[in-house]
């Protein structure tokens, strides 16, 4: 099974240089991984949450955004929820994590785990 390469006309996904650097470093440690998946799950008090997963085998409904040599996989059904998103990787105190800046999010829960899209 192969994934279709998606050239976004109306959907855009971006990553900061820090996020690209982090993902490349992790991919170097995982030669079986082809890229990273940005997934959306129903969860939390606001409705949805982000999940990232390493992609070893693309799925037929994946769309691929190649950002500075890093492939970001997003399922077709999630595209409207992530349009315009910027993926960052930040360090806060002793914790490092992905931070998602989604212009479509109309609300977030207090802990920051879940979000709503109108």
Coordinates of N, CA and C in Angstrom, one line a residue:
X1 N 0.8 -1.2 0.0 CA 0.0 0.0 0.0 C 0.9 1.2 0.0
X2 N 0.5 2.2 -0.8 CA 1.3 3.4 -0.9 C 0.4 4.6 -0.5
X3 N 1.0 5.6 0.0 CA 0.3 6.9 0.3 C 0.4 7.9 -0.8
X4 N -0.7 8.5 -1.1 CA -0.7 9.6 -2.1 C 0.0 10.8 -1.6
X5 N 0.9 11.4 -2.4 CA 1.6 12.6 -2.0 C 0.6 13.8 -2.2
X6 N 0.3 14.5 -1.2 CA -0.7 15.6 -1.3 C 0.0 16.9 -1.4
X7 N -0.3 17.6 -2.5 CA 0.2 19.0 -2.6 C -1.0 19.9 -2.2
X8 N -0.8 20.5 -1.0 CA -1.9 21.3 -0.5 C -2.2 22.5 -1.3
X9 N -3.5 22.6 -1.7 CA -3.9 23.8 -2.4 C -4.7 24.7 -1.4
X10 N -5.5 24.1 -0.6 CA -6.3 24.8 0.4 C -5.9 24.4 1.8
X11 N -5.2 23.3 2.0 CA -4.8 22.9 3.3 C -3.3 23.1 3.5
X12 N -2.9 23.6 4.7 CA -1.5 23.9 4.9 C -1.1 23.4 6.3
X13 N 0.0 22.7 6.4 CA 0.6 22.3 7.6 C 2.0 22.7 7.6
X14 N 2.5 23.4 8.7 CA 3.9 23.8 8.8 C 4.5 23.4 10.1
X15 N 5.9 23.4 10.1 CA 6.6 23.1 11.3 C 7.7 24.2 11.5
X16 N 8.0 24.5 12.7 CA 9.1 25.4 13.0 C 10.4 24.7 12.8
X17 N 11.5 25.4 12.6 CA 12.8 24.8 12.4 C 13.2 23.9 13.6
X18 N 12.7 24.3 14.8 CA 13.0 23.5 16.0 C 12.3 22.1 15.9
X19 N 11.0 22.1 15.5 CA 10.3 20.9 15.4 C 10.9 20.0 14.3
X20 N 11.3 20.6 13.2 CA 11.9 19.8 12.1 C 13.2 19.1 12.6
X21 N 14.0 19.9 13.3 CA 15.3 19.4 13.8 C 15.0 18.2 14.8
X22 N 14.0 18.4 15.7 CA 13.7 17.3 16.6 C 13.2 16.0 15.9
X23 N 12.3 16.2 15.0 CA 11.8 15.0 14.3 C 12.9 14.3 13.5
X24 N 13.7 15.1 12.8 CA 14.8 14.5 12.0 C 15.7 13.7 13.0
X25 N 16.0 14.3 14.1 CA 16.9 13.6 15.1 C 16.3 12.2 15.5
X26 N 15.0 12.2 15.8 CA 14.3 11.0 16.2 C 14.2 10.0 15.0
X27 N 14.0 10.5 13.8 CA 13.9 9.6 12.7 C 15.2 8.9 12.4
X28 N 16.3 9.7 12.7 CA 17.7 9.1 12.6 C 17.8 7.8 13.5
X29 N 17.1 7.8 14.6 CA 17.2 6.7 15.5 C 16.2 5.6 15.2
X30 N 15.3 5.9 14.3 CA 14.3 4.9 13.9 C 14.3 4.7 12.4
X31 N 15.2 3.9 11.9 CA 15.4 3.8 10.4 C 14.1 3.2 9.7
X32 N 13.3 2.5 10.5 CA 12.1 1.9 9.9 C 11.0 3.0 9.7
X33 N 11.1 4.1 10.4 CA 10.1 5.1 10.3 C 10.3 6.0 9.0
X34 N 9.2 6.3 8.4 CA 9.2 7.1 7.2 C 8.9 8.6 7.5
X35 N 8.2 8.8 8.6 CA 7.9 10.2 9.0 C 7.0 10.2 10.2
X36 N 6.3 11.3 10.5 CA 5.5 11.4 11.7 C 4.1 11.7 11.3
X37 N 3.2 11.1 12.0 CA 1.7 11.3 11.8 C 1.2 12.3 12.8
X38 N 0.4 13.2 12.3 CA -0.3 14.1 13.1 C -1.8 13.6 13.1
X39 N -2.2 13.1 14.2 CA -3.6 12.5 14.3 C -4.4 13.3 15.2
X40 N -5.7 13.2 15.0 CA -6.7 13.8 15.8 C -7.6 12.8 16.4
X41 N -7.8 12.8 17.8 CA -8.6 11.8 18.4 C -9.7 12.6 19.2
X42 N -10.9 12.0 19.3 CA -11.9 12.6 20.2 C -11.5 12.3 21.6
X43 N -11.5 13.4 22.4 CA -11.0 13.2 23.8 C -11.2 14.5 24.6
X44 N -11.1 14.4 25.9 CA -11.0 15.5 26.7 C -12.3 16.3 26.8
X45 N -12.3 17.4 27.6 CA -13.4 18.2 27.8 C -13.8 19.1 26.7
X46 N -12.8 19.4 25.8 CA -13.1 20.3 24.7 C -13.4 19.6 23.3
X47 N -13.2 18.3 23.2 CA -13.6 17.5 22.0 C -12.6 16.7 21.3
X48 N -11.4 17.3 21.0 CA -10.4 16.7 20.3 C -9.0 16.9 20.9
X49 N -8.1 15.9 20.6 CA -6.7 16.1 21.1 C -5.8 15.7 19.9
X50 N -4.6 16.2 20.0 CA -3.5 15.8 19.0 C -2.8 14.6 19.5
X51 N -2.4 13.8 18.5 CA -1.5 12.7 18.8 C -0.4 12.6 17.7
X52 N 0.8 12.3 18.1 CA 1.8 12.1 17.1 C 2.3 10.7 17.2
X53 N 2.6 10.1 16.0 CA 3.0 8.7 16.0 C 4.0 8.6 14.8
X54 N 5.0 7.7 15.0 CA 5.9 7.4 13.9 C 5.3 6.5 12.9
X55 N 5.5 6.9 11.6 CA 4.8 6.1 10.6 C 5.9 5.2 9.9
X56 N 5.6 3.9 10.0 CA 6.4 2.9 9.3 C 5.7 2.5 8.0
X57 N 4.4 2.3 8.0 CA 3.7 1.9 6.9 C 2.6 3.0 6.6
X58 N 2.7 3.7 5.6 CA 1.6 4.7 5.3 C 0.3 4.0 5.0
X59 N -0.8 4.7 5.2 CA -2.2 4.1 5.0 C -2.7 4.8 3.7
X60 N -3.7 4.1 3.1 CA -4.2 4.6 1.9 C -4.9 6.0 1.9
X61 N -5.4 6.4 3.1 CA -6.0 7.7 3.2 C -5.1 8.8 3.8
X62 N -3.8 8.5 3.8 CA -2.8 9.5 4.3 C -2.5 10.5 3.2
X63 N -2.4 11.7 3.7 CA -1.9 12.8 2.8 C -0.5 13.2 3.4
X64 N 0.4 13.4 2.6 CA 1.8 13.7 3.0 C 2.2 15.2 2.8
X65 N 2.6 15.8 3.8 CA 3.2 17.2 3.7 C 4.7 17.1 4.0
X66 N 5.5 17.4 3.0 CA 6.9 17.3 3.1 C 7.4 18.7 3.5
X67 N 7.9 18.8 4.7 CA 8.4 20.1 5.3 C 9.9 20.0 5.6
X68 N 10.7 20.7 4.8 CA 12.1 20.7 5.0 C 12.7 19.3 5.1
X69 N 12.2 18.4 4.2 CA 12.6 17.0 4.2 C 12.0 16.0 5.2
X70 N 11.1 16.5 6.0 CA 10.3 15.7 7.0 C 8.9 15.5 6.4
X71 N 8.5 14.2 6.4 CA 7.2 13.9 5.9 C 6.2 13.8 7.1
X72 N 5.2 14.6 7.0 CA 4.1 14.7 8.0 C 2.9 14.1 7.4
X73 N 2.4 13.0 8.0 CA 1.2 12.2 7.5 C 0.0 12.7 8.3
X74 N -1.1 13.0 7.5 CA -2.3 13.4 8.1 C -3.4 12.6 7.3
X75 N -4.3 12.0 8.1 CA -5.4 11.3 7.4 C -6.4 12.3 6.8
X76 N -6.9 11.9 5.6 CA -7.8 12.8 4.9 C -8.9 13.4 5.7
X77 N -9.5 12.6 6.6 CA -10.6 13.1 7.4 C -10.2 14.2 8.4
X78 N -8.9 14.2 8.8 CA -8.4 15.2 9.7 C -8.0 16.5 9.1
X79 N -7.9 16.6 7.8 CA -7.4 17.8 7.1 C -8.1 19.1 7.5
X80 N -9.5 19.0 7.6 CA -10.2 20.3 8.0 C -9.9 20.7 9.4
X81 N -9.5 19.8 10.3 CA -9.2 20.1 11.7 C -7.8 20.7 11.8
X82 N -6.9 20.5 10.9 CA -5.5 20.9 11.1 C -5.1 21.9 10.0
X83 N -6.0 22.4 9.2 CA -5.6 23.4 8.2 C -5.0 24.6 8.8
X84 N -3.8 24.9 8.4 CA -3.1 26.1 8.9 C -2.3 25.9 10.1
X85 N -2.3 24.7 10.6 CA -1.6 24.4 11.9 C -0.1 24.6 11.8
X86 N 0.5 25.0 12.8 CA 2.0 25.1 12.9 C 2.4 24.2 14.1
X87 N 3.3 23.3 13.8 CA 3.8 22.3 14.8 C 5.2 22.9 15.3
X88 N 5.3 23.0 16.6 CA 6.5 23.5 17.2 C 7.0 22.5 18.2
X89 N 8.2 22.6 18.6 CA 8.8 21.7 19.6 C 9.4 22.6 20.6
X90 N 9.0 22.6 21.9 CA 9.4 23.6 22.9 C 9.9 22.8 24.1
X91 N 10.7 23.6 24.9 CA 11.1 23.1 26.2 C 10.6 24.1 27.2
X92 N 9.9 23.5 28.2 CA 9.3 24.3 29.3 C 9.8 23.7 30.6
X93 N 10.8 24.3 31.2 CA 11.4 23.7 32.4 C 12.2 22.5 32.0
X94 N 11.8 21.4 32.6 CA 12.5 20.1 32.3 C 11.8 19.3 31.2
X95 N 10.6 19.8 30.8 CA 9.8 19.0 29.8 C 10.0 19.6 28.4
X96 N 10.1 18.7 27.4 CA 10.1 19.0 26.0 C 8.8 18.4 25.4
X97 N 8.2 19.2 24.5 CA 6.9 18.6 23.9 C 6.6 19.4 22.6
X98 N 5.7 18.7 21.8 CA 5.2 19.4 20.7 C 4.1 20.4 21.1
X99 N 4.1 21.6 20.5 CA 3.1 22.6 20.7 C 2.4 22.8 19.4
X100 N 1.1 22.8 19.4 CA 0.4 23.0 18.2 C -0.4 24.3 18.2
X101 N -0.1 25.1 17.1 CA -0.8 26.4 17.0 C -1.8 26.2 15.8
X102 N -3.1 26.1 16.2 CA -4.1 25.8 15.2 C -5.0 27.0 15.1
X103 N -5.1 27.6 14.0 CA -5.9 28.8 13.8 C -7.4 28.4 13.8
X104 N -7.7 27.2 13.7 CA -9.1 26.7 13.6 C -9.7 26.4 15.0
X105 N -8.8 26.3 16.0 CA -9.2 26.0 17.4 C -10.0 27.2 18.0
X106 N -11.2 26.9 18.4 CA -12.0 28.0 18.9 C -12.0 28.0 20.4
X107 N -11.5 26.9 21.0 CA -11.4 26.8 22.5 C -10.5 25.7 22.9
X108 N -9.9 25.8 24.0 CA -9.0 24.8 24.6 C -9.4 24.6 26.0
X109 N -9.2 23.3 26.5 CA -9.4 23.1 27.9 C -8.3 23.7 28.7
X110 N -8.6 23.9 30.0 CA -7.6 24.5 30.9 C -6.3 23.9 31.0
X111 N -6.2 22.5 30.8 CA -4.9 21.9 30.9 C -4.2 21.9 29.6
X112 N -4.9 22.3 28.5 CA -4.3 22.4 27.2 C -4.2 21.1 26.4
X113 N -4.9 20.0 26.9 CA -4.8 18.8 26.2 C -5.8 18.7 25.1
X114 N -7.0 19.3 25.2 CA -8.0 19.1 24.2 C -8.4 20.5 23.6
X115 N -9.0 20.5 22.4 CA -9.4 21.7 21.8 C -10.7 21.5 21.0
X116 N -11.4 22.6 20.6 CA -12.6 22.5 19.9 C -12.4 23.3 18.6
X117 N -13.0 22.7 17.5 CA -13.0 23.4 16.2 C -14.5 23.6 15.9
X118 N -14.8 24.9 15.6 CA -16.2 25.2 15.2 C -16.6 24.8 13.8

